[in-house]
Short mmCIF file of C-alpha atoms and ligand atoms in Angstrom, two decimals:
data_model
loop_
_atom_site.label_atom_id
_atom_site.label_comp_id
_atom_site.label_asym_id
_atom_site.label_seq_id
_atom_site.Cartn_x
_atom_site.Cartn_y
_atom_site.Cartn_z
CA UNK A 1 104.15 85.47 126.04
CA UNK A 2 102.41 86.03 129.23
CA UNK A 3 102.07 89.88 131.17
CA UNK A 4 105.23 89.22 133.03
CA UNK A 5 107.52 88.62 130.61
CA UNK A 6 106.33 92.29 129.24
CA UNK A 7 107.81 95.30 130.81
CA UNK A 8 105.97 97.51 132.07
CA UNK A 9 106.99 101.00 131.81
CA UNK A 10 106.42 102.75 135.25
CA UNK A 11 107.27 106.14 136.87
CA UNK A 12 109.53 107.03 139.67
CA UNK A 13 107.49 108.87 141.97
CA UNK A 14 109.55 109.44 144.74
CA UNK A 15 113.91 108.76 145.29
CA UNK A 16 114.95 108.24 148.98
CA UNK A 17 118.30 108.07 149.85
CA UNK A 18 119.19 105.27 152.07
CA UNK A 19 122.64 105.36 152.25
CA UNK A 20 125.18 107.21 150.57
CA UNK A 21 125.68 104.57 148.07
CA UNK A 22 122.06 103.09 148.48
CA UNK A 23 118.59 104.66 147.36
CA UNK A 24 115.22 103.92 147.06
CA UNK A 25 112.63 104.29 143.74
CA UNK A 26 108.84 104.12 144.13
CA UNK A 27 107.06 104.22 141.27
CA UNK A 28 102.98 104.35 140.21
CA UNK A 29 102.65 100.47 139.77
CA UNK A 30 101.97 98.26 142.48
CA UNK A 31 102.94 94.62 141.39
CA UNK A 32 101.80 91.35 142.82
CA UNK A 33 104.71 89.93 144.76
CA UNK A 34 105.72 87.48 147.15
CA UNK A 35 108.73 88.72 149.47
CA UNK A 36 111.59 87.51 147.56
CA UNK A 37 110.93 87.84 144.25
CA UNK A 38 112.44 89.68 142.12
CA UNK A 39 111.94 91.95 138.66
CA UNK A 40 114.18 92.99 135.80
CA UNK A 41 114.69 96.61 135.58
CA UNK A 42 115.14 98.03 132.17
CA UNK A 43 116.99 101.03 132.42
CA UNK A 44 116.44 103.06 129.34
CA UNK A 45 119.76 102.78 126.44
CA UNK A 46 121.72 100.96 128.86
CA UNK A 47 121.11 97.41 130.47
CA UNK A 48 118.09 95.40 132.27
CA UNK A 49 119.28 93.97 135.05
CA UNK A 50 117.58 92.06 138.11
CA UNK A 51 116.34 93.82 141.37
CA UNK A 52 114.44 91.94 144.59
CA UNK A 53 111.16 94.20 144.60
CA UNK A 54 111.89 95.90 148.37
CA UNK A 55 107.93 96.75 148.04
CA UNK A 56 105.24 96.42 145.95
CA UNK A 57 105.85 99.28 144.12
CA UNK A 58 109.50 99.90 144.63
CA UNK A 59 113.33 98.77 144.34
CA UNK A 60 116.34 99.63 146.83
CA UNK A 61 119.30 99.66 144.75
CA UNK A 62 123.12 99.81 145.61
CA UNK A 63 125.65 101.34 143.08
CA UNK A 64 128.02 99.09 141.73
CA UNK A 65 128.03 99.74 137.86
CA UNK A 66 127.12 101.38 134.60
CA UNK A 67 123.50 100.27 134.78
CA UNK A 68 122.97 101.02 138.78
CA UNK A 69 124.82 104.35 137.97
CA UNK A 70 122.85 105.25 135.68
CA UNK A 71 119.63 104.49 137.88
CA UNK A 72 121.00 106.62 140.34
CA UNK A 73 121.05 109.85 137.94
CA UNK A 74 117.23 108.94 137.52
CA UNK A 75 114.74 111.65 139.17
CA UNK A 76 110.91 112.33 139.93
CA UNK A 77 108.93 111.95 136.78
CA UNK A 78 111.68 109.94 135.07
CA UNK A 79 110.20 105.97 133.49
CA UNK A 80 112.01 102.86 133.79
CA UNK A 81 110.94 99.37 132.47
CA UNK A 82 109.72 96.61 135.21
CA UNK A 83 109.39 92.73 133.93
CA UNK A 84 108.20 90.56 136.53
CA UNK A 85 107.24 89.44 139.40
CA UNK A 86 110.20 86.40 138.67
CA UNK A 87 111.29 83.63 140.76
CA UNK A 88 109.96 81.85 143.87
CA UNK A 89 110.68 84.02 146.69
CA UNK A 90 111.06 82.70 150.17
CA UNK A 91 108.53 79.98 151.62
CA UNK A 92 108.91 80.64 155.54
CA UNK A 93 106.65 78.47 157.64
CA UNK A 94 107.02 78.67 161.65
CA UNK A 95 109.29 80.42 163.69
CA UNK A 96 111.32 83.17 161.41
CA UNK A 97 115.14 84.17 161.68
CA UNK A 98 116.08 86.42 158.79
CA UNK A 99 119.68 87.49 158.26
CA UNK A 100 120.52 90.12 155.95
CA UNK A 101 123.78 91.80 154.89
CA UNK A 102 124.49 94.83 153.09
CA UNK A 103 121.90 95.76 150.21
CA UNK A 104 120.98 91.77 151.08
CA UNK A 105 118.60 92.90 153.26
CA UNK A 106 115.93 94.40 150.39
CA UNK A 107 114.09 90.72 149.42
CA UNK A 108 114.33 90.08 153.83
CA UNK A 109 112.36 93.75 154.03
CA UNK A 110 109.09 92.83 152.10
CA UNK A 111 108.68 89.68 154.61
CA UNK A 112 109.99 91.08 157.52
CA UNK A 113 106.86 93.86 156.71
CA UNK A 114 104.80 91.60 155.96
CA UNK A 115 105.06 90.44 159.81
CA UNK A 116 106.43 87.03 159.04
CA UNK A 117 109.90 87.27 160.58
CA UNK A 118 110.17 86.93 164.24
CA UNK A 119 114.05 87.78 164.92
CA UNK A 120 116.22 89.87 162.16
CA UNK A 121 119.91 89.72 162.18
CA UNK A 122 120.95 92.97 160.26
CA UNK A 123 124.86 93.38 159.17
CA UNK A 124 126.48 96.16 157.59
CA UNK A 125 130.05 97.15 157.61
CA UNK A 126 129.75 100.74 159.28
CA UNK A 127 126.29 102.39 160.75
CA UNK A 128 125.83 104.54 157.69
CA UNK A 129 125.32 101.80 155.32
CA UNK A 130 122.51 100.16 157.19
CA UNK A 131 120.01 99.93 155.26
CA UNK A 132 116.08 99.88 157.22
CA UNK A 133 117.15 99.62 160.39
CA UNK A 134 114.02 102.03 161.80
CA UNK A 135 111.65 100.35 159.80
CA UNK A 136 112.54 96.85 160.50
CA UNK A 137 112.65 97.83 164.78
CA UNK A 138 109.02 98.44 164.39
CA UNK A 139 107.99 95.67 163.10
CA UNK A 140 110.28 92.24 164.58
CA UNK A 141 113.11 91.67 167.10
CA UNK A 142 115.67 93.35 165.54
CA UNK A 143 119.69 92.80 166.16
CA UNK A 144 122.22 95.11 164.77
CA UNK A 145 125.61 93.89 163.80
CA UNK A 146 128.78 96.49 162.19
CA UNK A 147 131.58 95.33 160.86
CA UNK A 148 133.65 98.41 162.37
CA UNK A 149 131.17 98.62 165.94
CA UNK A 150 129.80 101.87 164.99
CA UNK A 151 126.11 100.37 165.68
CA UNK A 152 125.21 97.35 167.93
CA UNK A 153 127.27 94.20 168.02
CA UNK A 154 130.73 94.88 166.87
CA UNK A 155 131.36 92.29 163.78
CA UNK A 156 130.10 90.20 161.48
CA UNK A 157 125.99 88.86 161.50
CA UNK A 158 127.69 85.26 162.19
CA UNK A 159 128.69 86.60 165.37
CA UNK A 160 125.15 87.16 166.42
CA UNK A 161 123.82 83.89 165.22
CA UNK A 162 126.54 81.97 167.18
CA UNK A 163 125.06 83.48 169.99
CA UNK A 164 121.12 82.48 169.32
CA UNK A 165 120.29 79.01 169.27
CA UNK A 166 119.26 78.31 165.68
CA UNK A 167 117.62 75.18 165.82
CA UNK A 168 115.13 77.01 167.62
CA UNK A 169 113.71 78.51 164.06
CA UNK A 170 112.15 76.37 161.59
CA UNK A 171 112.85 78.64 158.63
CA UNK A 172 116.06 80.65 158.33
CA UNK A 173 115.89 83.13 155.30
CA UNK A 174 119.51 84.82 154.54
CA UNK A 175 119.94 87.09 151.92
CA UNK A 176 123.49 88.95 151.73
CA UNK A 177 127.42 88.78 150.49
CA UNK A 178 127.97 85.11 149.22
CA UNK A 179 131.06 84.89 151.42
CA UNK A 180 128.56 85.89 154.28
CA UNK A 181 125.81 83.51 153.42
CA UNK A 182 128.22 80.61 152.92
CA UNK A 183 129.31 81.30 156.79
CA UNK A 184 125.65 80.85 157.91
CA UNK A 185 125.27 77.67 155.88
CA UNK A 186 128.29 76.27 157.34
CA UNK A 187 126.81 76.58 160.82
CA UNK A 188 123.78 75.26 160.11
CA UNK A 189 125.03 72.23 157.87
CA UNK A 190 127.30 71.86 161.84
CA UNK A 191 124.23 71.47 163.44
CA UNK A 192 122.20 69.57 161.07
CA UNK A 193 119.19 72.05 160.07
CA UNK A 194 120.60 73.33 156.30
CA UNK A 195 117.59 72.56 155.04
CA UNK A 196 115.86 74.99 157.04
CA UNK A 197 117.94 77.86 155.54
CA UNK A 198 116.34 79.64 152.59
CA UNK A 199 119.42 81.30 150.48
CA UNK A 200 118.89 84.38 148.22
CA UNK A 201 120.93 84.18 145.37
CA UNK A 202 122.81 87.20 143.48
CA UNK A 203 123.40 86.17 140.26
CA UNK A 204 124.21 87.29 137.14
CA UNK A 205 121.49 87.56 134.62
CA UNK A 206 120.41 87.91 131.38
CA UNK A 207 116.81 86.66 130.33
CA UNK A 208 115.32 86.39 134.03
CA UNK A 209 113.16 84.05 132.62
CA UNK A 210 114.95 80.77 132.50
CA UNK A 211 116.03 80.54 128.97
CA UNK A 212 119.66 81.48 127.87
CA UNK A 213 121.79 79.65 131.10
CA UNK A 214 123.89 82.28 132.51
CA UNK A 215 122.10 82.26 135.59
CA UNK A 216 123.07 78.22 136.22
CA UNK A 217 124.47 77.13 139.03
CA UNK A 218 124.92 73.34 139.17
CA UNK A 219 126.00 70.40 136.39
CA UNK A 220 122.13 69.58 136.40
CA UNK A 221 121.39 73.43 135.10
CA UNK A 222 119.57 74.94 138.33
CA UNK A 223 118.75 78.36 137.60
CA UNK A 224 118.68 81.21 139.85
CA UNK A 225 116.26 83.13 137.72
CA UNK A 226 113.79 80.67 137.66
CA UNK A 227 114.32 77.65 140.15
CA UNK A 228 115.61 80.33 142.98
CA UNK A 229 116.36 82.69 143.77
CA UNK A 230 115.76 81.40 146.95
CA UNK A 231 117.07 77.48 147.45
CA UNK A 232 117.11 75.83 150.37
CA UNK A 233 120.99 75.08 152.55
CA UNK A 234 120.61 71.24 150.99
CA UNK A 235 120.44 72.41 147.80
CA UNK A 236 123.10 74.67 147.39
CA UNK A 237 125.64 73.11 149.71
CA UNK A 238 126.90 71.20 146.42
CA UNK A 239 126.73 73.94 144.21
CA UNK A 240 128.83 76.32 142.58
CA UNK A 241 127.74 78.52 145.37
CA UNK A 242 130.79 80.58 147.55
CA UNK A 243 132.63 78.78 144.73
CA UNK A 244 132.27 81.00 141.54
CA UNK A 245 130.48 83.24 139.55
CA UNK A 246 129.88 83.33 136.15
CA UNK A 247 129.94 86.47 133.85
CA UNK A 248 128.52 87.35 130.52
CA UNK A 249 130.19 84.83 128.61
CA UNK A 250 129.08 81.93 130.94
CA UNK A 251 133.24 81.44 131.94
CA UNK A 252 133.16 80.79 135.64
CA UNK A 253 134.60 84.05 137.75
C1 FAD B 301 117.67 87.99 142.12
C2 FAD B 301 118.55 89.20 142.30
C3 FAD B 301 118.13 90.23 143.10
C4 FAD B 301 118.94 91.37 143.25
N1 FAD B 301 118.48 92.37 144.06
C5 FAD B 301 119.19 93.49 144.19
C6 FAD B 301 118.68 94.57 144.97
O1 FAD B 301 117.60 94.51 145.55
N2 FAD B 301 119.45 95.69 145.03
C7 FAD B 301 120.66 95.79 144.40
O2 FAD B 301 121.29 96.86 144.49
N3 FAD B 301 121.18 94.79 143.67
C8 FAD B 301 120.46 93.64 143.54
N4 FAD B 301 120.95 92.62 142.76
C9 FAD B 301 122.28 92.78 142.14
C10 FAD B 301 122.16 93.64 140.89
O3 FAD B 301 121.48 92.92 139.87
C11 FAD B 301 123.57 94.03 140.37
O4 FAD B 301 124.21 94.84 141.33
C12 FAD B 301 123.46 94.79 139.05
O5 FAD B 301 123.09 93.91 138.02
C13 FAD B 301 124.80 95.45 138.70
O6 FAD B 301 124.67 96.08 137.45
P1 FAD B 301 125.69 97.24 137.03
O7 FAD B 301 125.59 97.40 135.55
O8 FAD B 301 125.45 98.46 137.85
O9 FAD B 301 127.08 96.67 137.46
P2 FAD B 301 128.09 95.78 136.58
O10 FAD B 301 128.89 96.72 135.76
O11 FAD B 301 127.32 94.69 135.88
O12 FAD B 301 128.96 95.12 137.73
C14 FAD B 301 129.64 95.89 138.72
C15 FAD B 301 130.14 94.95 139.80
O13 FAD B 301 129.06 94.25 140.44
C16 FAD B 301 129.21 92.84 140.25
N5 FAD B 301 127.90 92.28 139.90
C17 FAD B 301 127.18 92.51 138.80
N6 FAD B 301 126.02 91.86 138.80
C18 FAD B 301 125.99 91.18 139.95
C19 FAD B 301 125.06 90.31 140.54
N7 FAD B 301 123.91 89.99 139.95
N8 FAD B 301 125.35 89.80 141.75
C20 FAD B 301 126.51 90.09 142.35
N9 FAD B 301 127.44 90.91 141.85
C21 FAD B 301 127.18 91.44 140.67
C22 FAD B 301 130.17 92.65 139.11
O14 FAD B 301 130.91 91.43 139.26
C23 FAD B 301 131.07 93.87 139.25
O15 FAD B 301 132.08 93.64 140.20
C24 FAD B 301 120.18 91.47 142.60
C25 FAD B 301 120.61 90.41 141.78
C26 FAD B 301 119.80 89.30 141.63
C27 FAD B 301 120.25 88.19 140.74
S1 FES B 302 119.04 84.62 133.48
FE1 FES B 302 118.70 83.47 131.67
S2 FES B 302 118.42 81.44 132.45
FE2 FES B 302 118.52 82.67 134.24
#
């Protein structure tokens, strides 16, 4: 078994609120990531269950459920459980359009920081629930979209990218809402360049390793956890992607 597959128990040094349903834990461990990757996140006598890193030493995580509910009662001082780094993060070469939605934007942030993004498309659906907006201004060409208008364009991130020209990008890295993501493959698959899209998966998970299935999303067995989470528009444009989900028991959702 190799260090990864261990986890390692950390401490949360510091809780930001983001958002009033997003926050923010740093902890004493710096791990050696690529942007996009992604760690399971033990949370102590209830679940482990998979988080892009949003730094090197910390996750941004929305609350949905029991186990992000119970990460959100989680103070200064308290230990969780980190396995990883997993999966092959995003490969961008060239010019760099990254489009995030919602808590999609967290695996976008750590390359966007990293300086490799040259124009970010960020969506939420009201101001308040944007999630880095500051941080990401400083550091690319950053474009604002809100479902309800509250904060730069008023509607959905598609709206924005209709009005770029995306063949000007070599890589385009989208990580968000499937129903979102599925919009910006169908415009690039219209203008021939899906294979320059690299698509950040949410799945659900339960070994983050590769082994027990329930991440697969194809006939052939393509696994988010370990062949993703980041596939390429080509890829995925004859998957079960914007199609289904599966959920515990493997029964398609
Ligand atoms: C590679 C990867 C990276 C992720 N990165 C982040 C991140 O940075 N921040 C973050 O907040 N979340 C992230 N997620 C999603 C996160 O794993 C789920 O929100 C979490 O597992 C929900 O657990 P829960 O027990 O709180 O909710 P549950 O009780 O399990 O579910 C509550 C609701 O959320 C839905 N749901 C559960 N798991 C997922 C999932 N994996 N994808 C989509 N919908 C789901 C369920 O269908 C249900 O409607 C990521 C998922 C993957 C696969
Ligand atoms: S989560 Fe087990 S194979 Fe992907």
């Amino acid at each position: 078994m190799t260090e990864e597959h261990m986890p390692a128990v950390v401490t949360i040094t510091k809780v930001i609120d983001e958002t009033p349903t997003i926050k923010t834990f740093v902890f004493d461990e710096l791990f050696n990531i690529r942007p996009g990757q992604f760690c399971m996140v033990w949370v102590p006598g209830v679940d482990e269950i998979p988080m892009a890193f949003s730094a090197a030493n910390a996750i941004t995580v929305m609350k949905v459920g029991d186990a992000t509910a119970a990460l959100f009662t989680l103070k200064e001082g308290d230990k969780i459980g980190i396995r990883g780094p997993f999966g092959n993060g995003f490969f961008p070469t060239g010019k760099v359009l990254a489009i995030g939605g919602g808590i999609g934007v967290t695996p976008l942030f750590t390359l966007a920081a990293g300086g490799e993004v040259d124009t970010f498309i960020l969506g939420a659906r009201t101001a308040e629930e944007l999630v880095f907006a500051d941080e990401l201004a400083n550091v690319t060409d950053l474009k604002i979209a809100t479902d309800d208008g509250t904060r730069g364009y008023h509607g959905f991130v598609t709206g924005i990218l209709d009005q770029l020209d995306a063949t000007e990008y070599d890589t385009i890295c989208v990580c968000g809402p499937e129903m979102m993501m599925k919009g910006i493959l169908d415009r690039l698959i219209a203008r021939g360049i899906e294979s320059r899209g690299q698509f950040s998966l949410h799945r659900y998970m339960k070994c983050g390793v590769g082994v027990c299935g329930s991440c697969c999303i194809d006939h052939e067995g393509l696994r988010v956890c370990r062949d993703g989470p980041v596939f390429t528009g080509d890829i995925i444009r004859n998957s079960e992607f914007a199609h289904h989900h599966r959920g515990p028991s493997g029964r398609k959702e």
